Coordinates of C-alpha atoms and ligand atoms in Angstrom, one line a residue:
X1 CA -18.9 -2.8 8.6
X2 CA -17.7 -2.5 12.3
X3 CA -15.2 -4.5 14.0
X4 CA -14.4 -4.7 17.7
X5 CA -11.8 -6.4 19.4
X6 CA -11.9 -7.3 23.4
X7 CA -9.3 -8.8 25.3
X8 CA -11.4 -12.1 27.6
X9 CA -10.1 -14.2 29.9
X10 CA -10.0 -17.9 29.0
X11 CA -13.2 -18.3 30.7
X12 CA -15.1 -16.0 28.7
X13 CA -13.7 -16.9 25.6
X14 CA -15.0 -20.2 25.8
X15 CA -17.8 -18.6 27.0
X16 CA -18.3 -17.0 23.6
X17 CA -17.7 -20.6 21.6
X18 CA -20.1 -22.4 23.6
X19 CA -23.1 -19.7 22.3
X20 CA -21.5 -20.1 18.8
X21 CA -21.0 -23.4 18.5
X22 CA -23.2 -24.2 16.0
X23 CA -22.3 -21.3 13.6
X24 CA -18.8 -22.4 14.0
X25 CA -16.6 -22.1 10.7
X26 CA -12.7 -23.1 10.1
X27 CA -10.6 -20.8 11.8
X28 CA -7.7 -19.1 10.4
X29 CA -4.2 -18.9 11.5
X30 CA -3.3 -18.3 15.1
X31 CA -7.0 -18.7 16.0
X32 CA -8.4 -21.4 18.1
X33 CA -12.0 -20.1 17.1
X34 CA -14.2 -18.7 14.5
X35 CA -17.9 -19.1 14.1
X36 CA -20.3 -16.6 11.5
X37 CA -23.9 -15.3 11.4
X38 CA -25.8 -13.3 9.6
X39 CA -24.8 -10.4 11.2
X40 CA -21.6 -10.9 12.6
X41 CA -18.3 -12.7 11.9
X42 CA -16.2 -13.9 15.0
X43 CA -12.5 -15.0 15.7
X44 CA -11.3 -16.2 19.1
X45 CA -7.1 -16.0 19.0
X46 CA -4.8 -18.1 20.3
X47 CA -3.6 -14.3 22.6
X48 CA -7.0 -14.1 23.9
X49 CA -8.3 -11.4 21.8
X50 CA -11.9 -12.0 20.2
X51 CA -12.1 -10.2 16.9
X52 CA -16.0 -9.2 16.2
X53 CA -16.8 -8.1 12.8
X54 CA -20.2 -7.8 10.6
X55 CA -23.2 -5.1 11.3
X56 CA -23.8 -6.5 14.4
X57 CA -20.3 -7.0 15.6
X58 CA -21.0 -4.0 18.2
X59 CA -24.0 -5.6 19.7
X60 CA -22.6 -9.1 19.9
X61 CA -19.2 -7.9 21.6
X62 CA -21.0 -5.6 23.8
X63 CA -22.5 -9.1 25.7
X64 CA -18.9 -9.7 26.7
X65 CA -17.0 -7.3 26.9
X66 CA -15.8 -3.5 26.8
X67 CA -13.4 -3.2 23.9
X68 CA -9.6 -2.8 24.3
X69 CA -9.5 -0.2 21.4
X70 CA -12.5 2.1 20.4
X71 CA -12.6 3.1 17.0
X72 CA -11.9 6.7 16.3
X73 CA -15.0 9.1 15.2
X74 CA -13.0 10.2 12.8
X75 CA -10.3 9.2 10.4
X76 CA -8.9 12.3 9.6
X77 CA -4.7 12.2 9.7
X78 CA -3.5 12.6 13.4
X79 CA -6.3 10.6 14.7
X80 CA -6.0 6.9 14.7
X81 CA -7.1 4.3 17.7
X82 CA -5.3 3.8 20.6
X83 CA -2.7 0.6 20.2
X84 CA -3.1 1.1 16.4
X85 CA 0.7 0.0 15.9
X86 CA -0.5 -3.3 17.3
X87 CA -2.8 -4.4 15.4
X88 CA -3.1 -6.2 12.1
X89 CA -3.3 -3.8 9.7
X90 CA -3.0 -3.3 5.6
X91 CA -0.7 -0.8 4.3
X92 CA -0.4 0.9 1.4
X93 CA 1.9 3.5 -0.1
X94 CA 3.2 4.4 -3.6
X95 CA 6.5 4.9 -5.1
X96 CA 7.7 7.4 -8.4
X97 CA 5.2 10.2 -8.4
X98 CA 8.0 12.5 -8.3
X99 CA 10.4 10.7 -10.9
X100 CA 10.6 11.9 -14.4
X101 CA 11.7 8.3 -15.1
X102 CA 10.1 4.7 -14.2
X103 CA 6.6 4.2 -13.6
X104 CA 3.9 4.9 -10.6
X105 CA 3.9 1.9 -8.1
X106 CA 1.4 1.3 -5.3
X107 CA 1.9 -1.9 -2.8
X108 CA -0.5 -2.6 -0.6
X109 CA 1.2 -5.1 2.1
X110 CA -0.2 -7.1 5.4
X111 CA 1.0 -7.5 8.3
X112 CA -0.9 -8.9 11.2
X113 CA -0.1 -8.3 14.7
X114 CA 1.4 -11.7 15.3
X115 CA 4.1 -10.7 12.6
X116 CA 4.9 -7.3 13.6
X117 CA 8.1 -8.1 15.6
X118 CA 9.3 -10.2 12.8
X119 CA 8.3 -8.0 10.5
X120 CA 10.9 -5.3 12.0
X121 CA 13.5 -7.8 12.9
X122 CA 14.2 -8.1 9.3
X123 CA 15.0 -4.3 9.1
X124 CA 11.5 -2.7 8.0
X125 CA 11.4 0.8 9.2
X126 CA 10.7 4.4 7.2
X127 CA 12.0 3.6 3.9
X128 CA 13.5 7.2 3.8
X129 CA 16.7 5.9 6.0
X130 CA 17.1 3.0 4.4
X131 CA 19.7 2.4 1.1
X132 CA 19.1 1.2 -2.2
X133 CA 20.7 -2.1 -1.5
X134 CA 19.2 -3.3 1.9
X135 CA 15.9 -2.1 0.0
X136 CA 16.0 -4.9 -1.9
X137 CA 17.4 -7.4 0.6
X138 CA 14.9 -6.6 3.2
X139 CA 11.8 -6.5 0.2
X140 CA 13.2 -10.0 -0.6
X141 CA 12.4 -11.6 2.7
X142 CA 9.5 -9.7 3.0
X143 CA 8.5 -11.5 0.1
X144 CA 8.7 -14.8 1.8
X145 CA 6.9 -13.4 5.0
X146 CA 3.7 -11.2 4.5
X147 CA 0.7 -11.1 1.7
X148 CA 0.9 -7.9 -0.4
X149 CA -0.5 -7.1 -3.9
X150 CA 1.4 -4.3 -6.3
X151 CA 0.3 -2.2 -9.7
X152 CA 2.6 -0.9 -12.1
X153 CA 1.9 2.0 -14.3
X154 CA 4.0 1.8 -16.9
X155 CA 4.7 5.4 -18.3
X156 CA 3.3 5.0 -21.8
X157 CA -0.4 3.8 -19.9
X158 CA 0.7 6.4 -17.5
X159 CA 0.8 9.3 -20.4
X160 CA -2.1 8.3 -21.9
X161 CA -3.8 8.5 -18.7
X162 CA -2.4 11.5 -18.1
X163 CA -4.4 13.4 -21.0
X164 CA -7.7 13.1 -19.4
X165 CA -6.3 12.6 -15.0
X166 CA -4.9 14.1 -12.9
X167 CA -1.6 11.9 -10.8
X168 CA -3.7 12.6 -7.8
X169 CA -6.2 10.5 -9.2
X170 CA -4.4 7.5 -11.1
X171 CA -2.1 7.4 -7.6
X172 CA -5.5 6.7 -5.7
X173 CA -6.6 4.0 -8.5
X174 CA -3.4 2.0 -7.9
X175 CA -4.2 2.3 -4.4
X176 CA -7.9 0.9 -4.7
X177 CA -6.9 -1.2 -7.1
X178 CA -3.5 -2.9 -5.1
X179 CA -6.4 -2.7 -1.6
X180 CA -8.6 -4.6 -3.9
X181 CA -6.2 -7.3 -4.9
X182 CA -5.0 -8.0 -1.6
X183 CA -8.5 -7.7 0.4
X184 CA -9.4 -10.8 -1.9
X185 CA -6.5 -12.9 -0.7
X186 CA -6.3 -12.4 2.8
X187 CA -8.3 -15.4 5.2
X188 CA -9.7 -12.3 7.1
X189 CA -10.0 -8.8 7.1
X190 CA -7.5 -6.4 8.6
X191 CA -8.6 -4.5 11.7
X192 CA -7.7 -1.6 9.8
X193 CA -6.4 -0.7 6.4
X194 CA -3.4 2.7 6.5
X195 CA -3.0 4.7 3.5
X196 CA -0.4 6.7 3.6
X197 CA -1.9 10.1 2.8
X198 CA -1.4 11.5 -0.7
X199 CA -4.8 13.5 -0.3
X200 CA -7.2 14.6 1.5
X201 CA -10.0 11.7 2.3
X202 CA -12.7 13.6 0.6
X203 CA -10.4 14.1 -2.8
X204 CA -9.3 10.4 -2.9
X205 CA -12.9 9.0 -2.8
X206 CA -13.9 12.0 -5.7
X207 CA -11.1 10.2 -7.8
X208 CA -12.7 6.7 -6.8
X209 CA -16.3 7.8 -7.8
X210 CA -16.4 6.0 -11.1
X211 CA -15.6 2.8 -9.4
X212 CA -17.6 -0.4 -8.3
X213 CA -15.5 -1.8 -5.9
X214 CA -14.4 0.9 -3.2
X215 CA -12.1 -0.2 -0.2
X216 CA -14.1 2.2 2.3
X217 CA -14.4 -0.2 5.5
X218 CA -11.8 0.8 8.2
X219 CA -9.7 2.8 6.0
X220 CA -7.6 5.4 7.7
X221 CA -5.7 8.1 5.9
X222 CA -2.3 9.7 7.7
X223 CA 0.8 11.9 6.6
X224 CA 4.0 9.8 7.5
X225 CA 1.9 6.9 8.1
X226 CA 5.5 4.8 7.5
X227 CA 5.9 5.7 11.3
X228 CA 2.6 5.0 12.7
X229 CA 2.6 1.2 11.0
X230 CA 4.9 -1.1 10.0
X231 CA 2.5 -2.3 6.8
X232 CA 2.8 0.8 5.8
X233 CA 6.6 0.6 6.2
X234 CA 7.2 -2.9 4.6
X235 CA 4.3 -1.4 1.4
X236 CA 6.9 1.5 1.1
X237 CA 10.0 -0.6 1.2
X238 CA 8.4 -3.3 -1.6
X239 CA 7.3 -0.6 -3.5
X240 CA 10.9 0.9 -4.0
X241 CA 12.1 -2.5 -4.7
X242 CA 9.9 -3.0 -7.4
X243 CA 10.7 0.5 -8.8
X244 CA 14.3 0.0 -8.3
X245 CA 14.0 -3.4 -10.7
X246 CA 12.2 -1.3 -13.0
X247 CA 14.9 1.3 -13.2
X248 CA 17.4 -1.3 -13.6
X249 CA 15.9 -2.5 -16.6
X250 CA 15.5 1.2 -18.3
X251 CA 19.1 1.4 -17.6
X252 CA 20.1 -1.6 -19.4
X253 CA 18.0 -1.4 -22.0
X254 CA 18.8 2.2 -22.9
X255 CA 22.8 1.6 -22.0
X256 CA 23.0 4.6 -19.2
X257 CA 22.5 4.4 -16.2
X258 CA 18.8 6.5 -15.3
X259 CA 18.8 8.7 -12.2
X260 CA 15.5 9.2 -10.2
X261 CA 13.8 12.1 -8.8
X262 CA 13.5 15.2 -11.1
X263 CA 16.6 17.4 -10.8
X264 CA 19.5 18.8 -13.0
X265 CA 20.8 15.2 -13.4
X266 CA 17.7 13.7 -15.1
X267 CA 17.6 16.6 -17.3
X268 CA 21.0 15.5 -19.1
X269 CA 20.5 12.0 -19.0
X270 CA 17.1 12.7 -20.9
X271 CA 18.6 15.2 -23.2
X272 CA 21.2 12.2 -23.9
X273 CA 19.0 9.7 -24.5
X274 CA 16.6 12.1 -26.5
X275 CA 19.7 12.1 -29.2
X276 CA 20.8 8.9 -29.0
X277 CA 17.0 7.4 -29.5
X278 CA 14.4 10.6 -30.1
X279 CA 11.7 11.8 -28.7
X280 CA 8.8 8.9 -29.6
X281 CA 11.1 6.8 -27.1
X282 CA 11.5 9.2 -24.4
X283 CA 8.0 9.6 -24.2
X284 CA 7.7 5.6 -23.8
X285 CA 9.9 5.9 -20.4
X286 CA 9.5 9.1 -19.2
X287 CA 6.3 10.9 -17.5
X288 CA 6.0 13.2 -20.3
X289 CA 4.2 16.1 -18.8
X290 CA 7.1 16.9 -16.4
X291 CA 9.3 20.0 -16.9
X292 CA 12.2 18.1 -17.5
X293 CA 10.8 17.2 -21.2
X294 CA 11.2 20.8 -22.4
X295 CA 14.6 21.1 -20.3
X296 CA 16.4 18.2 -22.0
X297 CA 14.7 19.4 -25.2
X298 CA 16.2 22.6 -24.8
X299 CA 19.7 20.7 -23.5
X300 CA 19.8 18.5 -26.4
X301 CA 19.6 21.3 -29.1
X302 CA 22.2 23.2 -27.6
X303 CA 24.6 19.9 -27.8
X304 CA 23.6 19.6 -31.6
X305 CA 24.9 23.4 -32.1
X306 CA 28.2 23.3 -33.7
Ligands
LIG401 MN1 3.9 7.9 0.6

């Protein structure tokens, strides 16, 4: 499905809802107008800019206009639309792939361009430079602000997936699965859905090949895509809050406090807890297949020696 977007004066705006009167639907948020036909969906904003979507979205616009920004050929990483930080766009990123504790989380957040500014002024920006504890206040208002739709893997579904999966390919599940969720709430489709790239475009639709319901329609794929939109940003930032909660609760349910990542730390926190509660419950909360499993193993012994 295409979409276009042209910038028209007032005039030809109500240019375009005089020929559309009659197919004239409710319009959403921050629109004045919005009319549909078999072929083509249309939204007149209140900033002028007439949002043309549908299989004939290209030969509708084209009768009044030239559009502001053409869509890219192609959607390979490096490559995305002119203006693209502009526009209202759907995220999506995922957190824990690298953490031998806590699950695999994937949030796929909204922001449309009318939100942008807000959207930074509460502090979203490349999750990397941003500490634990404003995490969570910023995800918190973010909350309140934008649509977005989140999966947990939990590590025992995570494990048992892990038999027969690769990580590359339950990561791109949570993604079509959180795109999915999210698609079905919005009032309108994005101009453009950012994933923030985990694999190649090729490999995450292999991994999506058993699936019905495949987010394919303006889907652009790109390395440090937390830079190139703020969605992508404010998916990144709720899905470390969510994974930070989920750490909190491993800590107080196992009484220590569990470190993330994958290093020398996590190795004797999971040799710890391997004595104090054995191995059936380290598998429960850890991503079993990791390295650190034989370390701690091997850590844990050695303590046991007399
Ligand atoms: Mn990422």
């Amino acid at each position: 499905m295409g979409t276009v977007v042209l910038k028209l004066t007032k005039e030809k705006q109500d240019t375009v809802i005089s020929d559309f009167g009659r197919h004239q639907v409710s319009p959403p948020p921050y629109a004045r107008f919005a009319a549909r036909t078999t072929g083509c969906i249309l939204t007149v904003y209140n900033s002028g800019k007439v949002m043309f979507q549908g299989q004939e979205a290209e030969t509708v616009a084209a009768r009044y206009g030239s559009p502001v920004t053409k869509k890219a050929a192609s959607t390979a990483s490096g490559s995305l639309p002119e203006g693209f930080a502009n526009w209202s766009v759907v995220g999506s990123d995922e957190v824990g792939k690298g953490d031998f504790f806590g699950p695999l989380v994937v949030v796929a957040a909204y922001v449309d361009s009318t939100k942008i500014k807000l959207v930074r002024e509460l502090g979203v920006r490349d999750s990397k430079n941003v500490s634990d504890p404003e995490i969570r206040t910023i995800a918190r208002d973010l909350h309140a602000v934008i649509p977005y739709e989140y999966r947990i893997l939990h590590n025992p579904d995570y494990n048992q997936m892990q038999r027969t999966m690769t990580q590359g390919k339950m990561t791109a599940l949570l993604h079509n699965a959180a795109l999915n969720g999210l698609l079905a709430q919005l009032e309108e489709p994005p101009q453009a859905i950012l994933i923030d790239q985990f694999a190649e475009k090729a490999t995450y639709y292999k991994h999506l090949s058993g699936e019905t319901k495949q987010v394919k329609d303006n889907v652009y794929f790109s390395t440090k895509a937390e830079g190139l939109h703020v969605a992508v940003a404010a998916a990144s930032i709720l899905a470390r809050a969510i994974f930070l909660k989920e750490m909190d609760k491993l800590s107080r349910q196992t009484g220590i406090e569990i470190p993330k990542g994958a290093g020398a730390k996590v190795d004797q926190v999971a040799a710890s807890l391997l004595l104090k509660y054995g191995p059936e419950r380290l598998h429960e909360w850890t991503k079993y297949h990791f390295a650190n499993t034989k370390k701690a193993e091997a850590l844990a012994e050695k303590r046991n020696r007399p």
